Tab-separated table of C-alpha atoms in Angstrom:
chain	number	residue	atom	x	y	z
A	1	UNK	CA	41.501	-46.636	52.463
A	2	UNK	CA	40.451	-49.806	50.522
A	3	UNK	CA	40.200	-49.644	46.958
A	4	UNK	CA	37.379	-52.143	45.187
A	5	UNK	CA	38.309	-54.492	42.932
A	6	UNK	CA	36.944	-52.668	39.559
A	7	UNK	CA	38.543	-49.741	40.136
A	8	UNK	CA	41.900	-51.378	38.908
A	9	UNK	CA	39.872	-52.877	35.910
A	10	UNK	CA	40.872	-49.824	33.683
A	11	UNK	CA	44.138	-49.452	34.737
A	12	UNK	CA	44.882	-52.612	33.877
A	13	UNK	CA	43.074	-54.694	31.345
A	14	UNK	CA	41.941	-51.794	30.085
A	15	UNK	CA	45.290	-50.159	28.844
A	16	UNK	CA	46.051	-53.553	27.265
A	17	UNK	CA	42.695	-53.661	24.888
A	18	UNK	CA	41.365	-56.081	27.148
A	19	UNK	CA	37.390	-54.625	26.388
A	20	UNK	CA	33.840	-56.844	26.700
A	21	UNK	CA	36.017	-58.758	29.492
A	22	UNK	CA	32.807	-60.103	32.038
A	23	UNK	CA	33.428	-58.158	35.251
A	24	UNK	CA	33.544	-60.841	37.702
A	25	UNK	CA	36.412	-62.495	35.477
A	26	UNK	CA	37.846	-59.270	35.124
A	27	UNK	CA	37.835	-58.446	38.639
A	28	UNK	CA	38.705	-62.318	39.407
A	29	UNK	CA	42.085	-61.407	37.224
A	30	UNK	CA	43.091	-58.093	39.141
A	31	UNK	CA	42.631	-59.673	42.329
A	32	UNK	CA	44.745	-62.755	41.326
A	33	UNK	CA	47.651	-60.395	39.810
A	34	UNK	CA	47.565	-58.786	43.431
A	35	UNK	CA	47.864	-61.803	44.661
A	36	UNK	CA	51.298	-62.772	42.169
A	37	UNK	CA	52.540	-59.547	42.558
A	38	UNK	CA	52.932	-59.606	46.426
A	39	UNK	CA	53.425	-62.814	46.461
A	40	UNK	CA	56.814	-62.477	44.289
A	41	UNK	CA	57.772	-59.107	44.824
A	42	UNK	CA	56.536	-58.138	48.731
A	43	UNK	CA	55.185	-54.826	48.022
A	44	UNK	CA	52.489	-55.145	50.748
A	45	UNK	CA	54.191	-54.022	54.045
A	46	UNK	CA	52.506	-54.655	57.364
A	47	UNK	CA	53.592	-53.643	60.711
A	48	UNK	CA	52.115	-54.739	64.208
A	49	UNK	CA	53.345	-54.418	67.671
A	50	UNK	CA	52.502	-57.146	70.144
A	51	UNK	CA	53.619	-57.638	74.050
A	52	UNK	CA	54.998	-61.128	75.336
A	53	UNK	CA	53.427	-62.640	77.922
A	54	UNK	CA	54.835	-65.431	80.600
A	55	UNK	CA	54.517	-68.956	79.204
A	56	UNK	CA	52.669	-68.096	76.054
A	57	UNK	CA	54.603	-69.188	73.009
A	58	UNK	CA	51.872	-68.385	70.157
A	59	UNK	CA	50.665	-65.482	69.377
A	60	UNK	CA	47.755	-64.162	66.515
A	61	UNK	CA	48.652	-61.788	64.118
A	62	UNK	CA	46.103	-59.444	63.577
A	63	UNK	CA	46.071	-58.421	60.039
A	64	UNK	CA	43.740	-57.236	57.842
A	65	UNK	CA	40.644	-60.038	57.276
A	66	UNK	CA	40.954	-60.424	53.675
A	67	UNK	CA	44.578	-60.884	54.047
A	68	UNK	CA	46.863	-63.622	54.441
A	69	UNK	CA	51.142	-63.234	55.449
A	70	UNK	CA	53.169	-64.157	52.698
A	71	UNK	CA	56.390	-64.505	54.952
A	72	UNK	CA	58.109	-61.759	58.255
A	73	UNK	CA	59.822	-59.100	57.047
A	74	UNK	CA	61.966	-58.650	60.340
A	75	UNK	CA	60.964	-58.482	64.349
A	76	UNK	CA	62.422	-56.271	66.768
A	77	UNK	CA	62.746	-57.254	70.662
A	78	UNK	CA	64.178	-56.070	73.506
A	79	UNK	CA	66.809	-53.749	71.161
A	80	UNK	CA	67.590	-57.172	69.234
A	81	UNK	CA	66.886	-57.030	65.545
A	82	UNK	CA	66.291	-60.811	63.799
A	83	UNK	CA	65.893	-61.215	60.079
A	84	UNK	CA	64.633	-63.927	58.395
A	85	UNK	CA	66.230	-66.839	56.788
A	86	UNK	CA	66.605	-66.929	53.178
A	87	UNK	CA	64.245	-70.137	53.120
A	88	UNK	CA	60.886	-68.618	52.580
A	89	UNK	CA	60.679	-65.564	54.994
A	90	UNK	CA	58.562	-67.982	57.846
A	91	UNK	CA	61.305	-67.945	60.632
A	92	UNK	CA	63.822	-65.691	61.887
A	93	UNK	CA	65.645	-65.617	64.520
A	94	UNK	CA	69.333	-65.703	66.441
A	95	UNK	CA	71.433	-66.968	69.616
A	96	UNK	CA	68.682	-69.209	70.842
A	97	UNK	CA	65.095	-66.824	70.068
A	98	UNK	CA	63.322	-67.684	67.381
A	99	UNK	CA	59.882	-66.439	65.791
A	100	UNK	CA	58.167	-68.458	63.033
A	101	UNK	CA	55.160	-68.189	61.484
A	102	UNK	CA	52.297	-70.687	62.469
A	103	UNK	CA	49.492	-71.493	60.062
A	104	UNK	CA	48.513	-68.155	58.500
A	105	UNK	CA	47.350	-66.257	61.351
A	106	UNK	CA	49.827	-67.030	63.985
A	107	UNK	CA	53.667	-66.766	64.690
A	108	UNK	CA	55.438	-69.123	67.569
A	109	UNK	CA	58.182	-66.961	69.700
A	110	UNK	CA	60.933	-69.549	71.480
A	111	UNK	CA	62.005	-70.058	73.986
A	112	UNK	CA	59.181	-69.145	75.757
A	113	UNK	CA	58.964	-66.159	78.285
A	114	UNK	CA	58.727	-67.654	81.614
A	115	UNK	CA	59.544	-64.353	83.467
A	116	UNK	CA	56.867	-61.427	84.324
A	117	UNK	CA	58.922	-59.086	82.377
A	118	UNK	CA	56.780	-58.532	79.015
A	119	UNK	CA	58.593	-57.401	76.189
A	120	UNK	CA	56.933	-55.720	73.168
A	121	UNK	CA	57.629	-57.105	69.862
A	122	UNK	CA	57.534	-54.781	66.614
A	123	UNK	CA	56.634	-57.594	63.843
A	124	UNK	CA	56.695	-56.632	59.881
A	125	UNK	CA	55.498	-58.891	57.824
A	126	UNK	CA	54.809	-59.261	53.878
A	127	UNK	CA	50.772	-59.711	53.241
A	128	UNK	CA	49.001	-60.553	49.983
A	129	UNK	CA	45.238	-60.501	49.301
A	130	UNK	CA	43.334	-63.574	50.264
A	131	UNK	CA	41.195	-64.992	47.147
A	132	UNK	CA	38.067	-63.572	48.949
A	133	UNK	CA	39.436	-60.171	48.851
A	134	UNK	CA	37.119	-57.727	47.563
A	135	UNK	CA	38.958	-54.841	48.582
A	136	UNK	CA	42.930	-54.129	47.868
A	137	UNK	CA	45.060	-51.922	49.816
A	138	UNK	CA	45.145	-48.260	48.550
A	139	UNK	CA	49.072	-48.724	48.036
A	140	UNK	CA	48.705	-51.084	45.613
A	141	UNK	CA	45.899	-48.802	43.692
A	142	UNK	CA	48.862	-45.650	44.230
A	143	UNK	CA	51.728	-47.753	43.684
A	144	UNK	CA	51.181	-50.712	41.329
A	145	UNK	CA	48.302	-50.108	39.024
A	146	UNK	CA	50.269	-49.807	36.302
A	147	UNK	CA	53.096	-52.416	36.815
């Protein structure tokens, strides 16, 4: 369950003195520290499972709306496990089959399937709020609050 914005406002600029703070620049401040924090240290974990199809090499990601994908945390095909490079988490891959991340809401697979065989793909990915966020993810109310 979602957590709004100014419930983190106490946990956070409030244990530092930070009083008489205006709320939307309070709440502008936990949201962008949500934003850092995943950002930097990929505490927002998202998994989704998607199945290939013949000939299609993009895909959407369907993540949360007020969400963007910092960078893929690993995909799993066919038994084959491919981790990402060390040069910003937006491709992975091995031996020919790649996946990469296109734009913020997509990720490319190559080569592309040309056989009617799908395959299911178990993607995780790192997310991190969007600035329109109004909402953050209940593990980062459970989690991270007080970081």
């Amino acid at each position: 369950m979602p957590r709004a914005l100014h419930e983190f406002i106490p946990l956070t600029l409030g244990l530092r003195g930070l009083t008489g703070v205006p709320p939307a620049i309070a709440e502008e401040a936990v949201r962008q520290a949500a934003i850092d924090l995943c950002d930097r240290a990929g505490v927002w974990p998202f998994t989704l499972v998607l199945q290939t199809q013949p000939r299609v090499t993009e895909y959407p990601l369907l993540i949360p709306e007020a969400a963007n994908v910092v960078g893929i945390k690993s995909v799993s095909i066919c038994g084959d496990y491919y981790a990402p490079d060390i040069w910003g988490m937006r491709t992975c891959g091995c031996g020919g089959r790649s996946f990469s991340l296109w734009g913020l809401r997509a990720i490319r697979l190559q080569p592309v399937p040309d056989v009617d065989d799908p395959a299911y793909a178990t993607i995780e990915l790192w997310l991190k709020p969007a600035q329109v966020a109004c909402e953050l993810p209940d593990m980062l109310y459970q989690e991270w609050a007080d970081a």
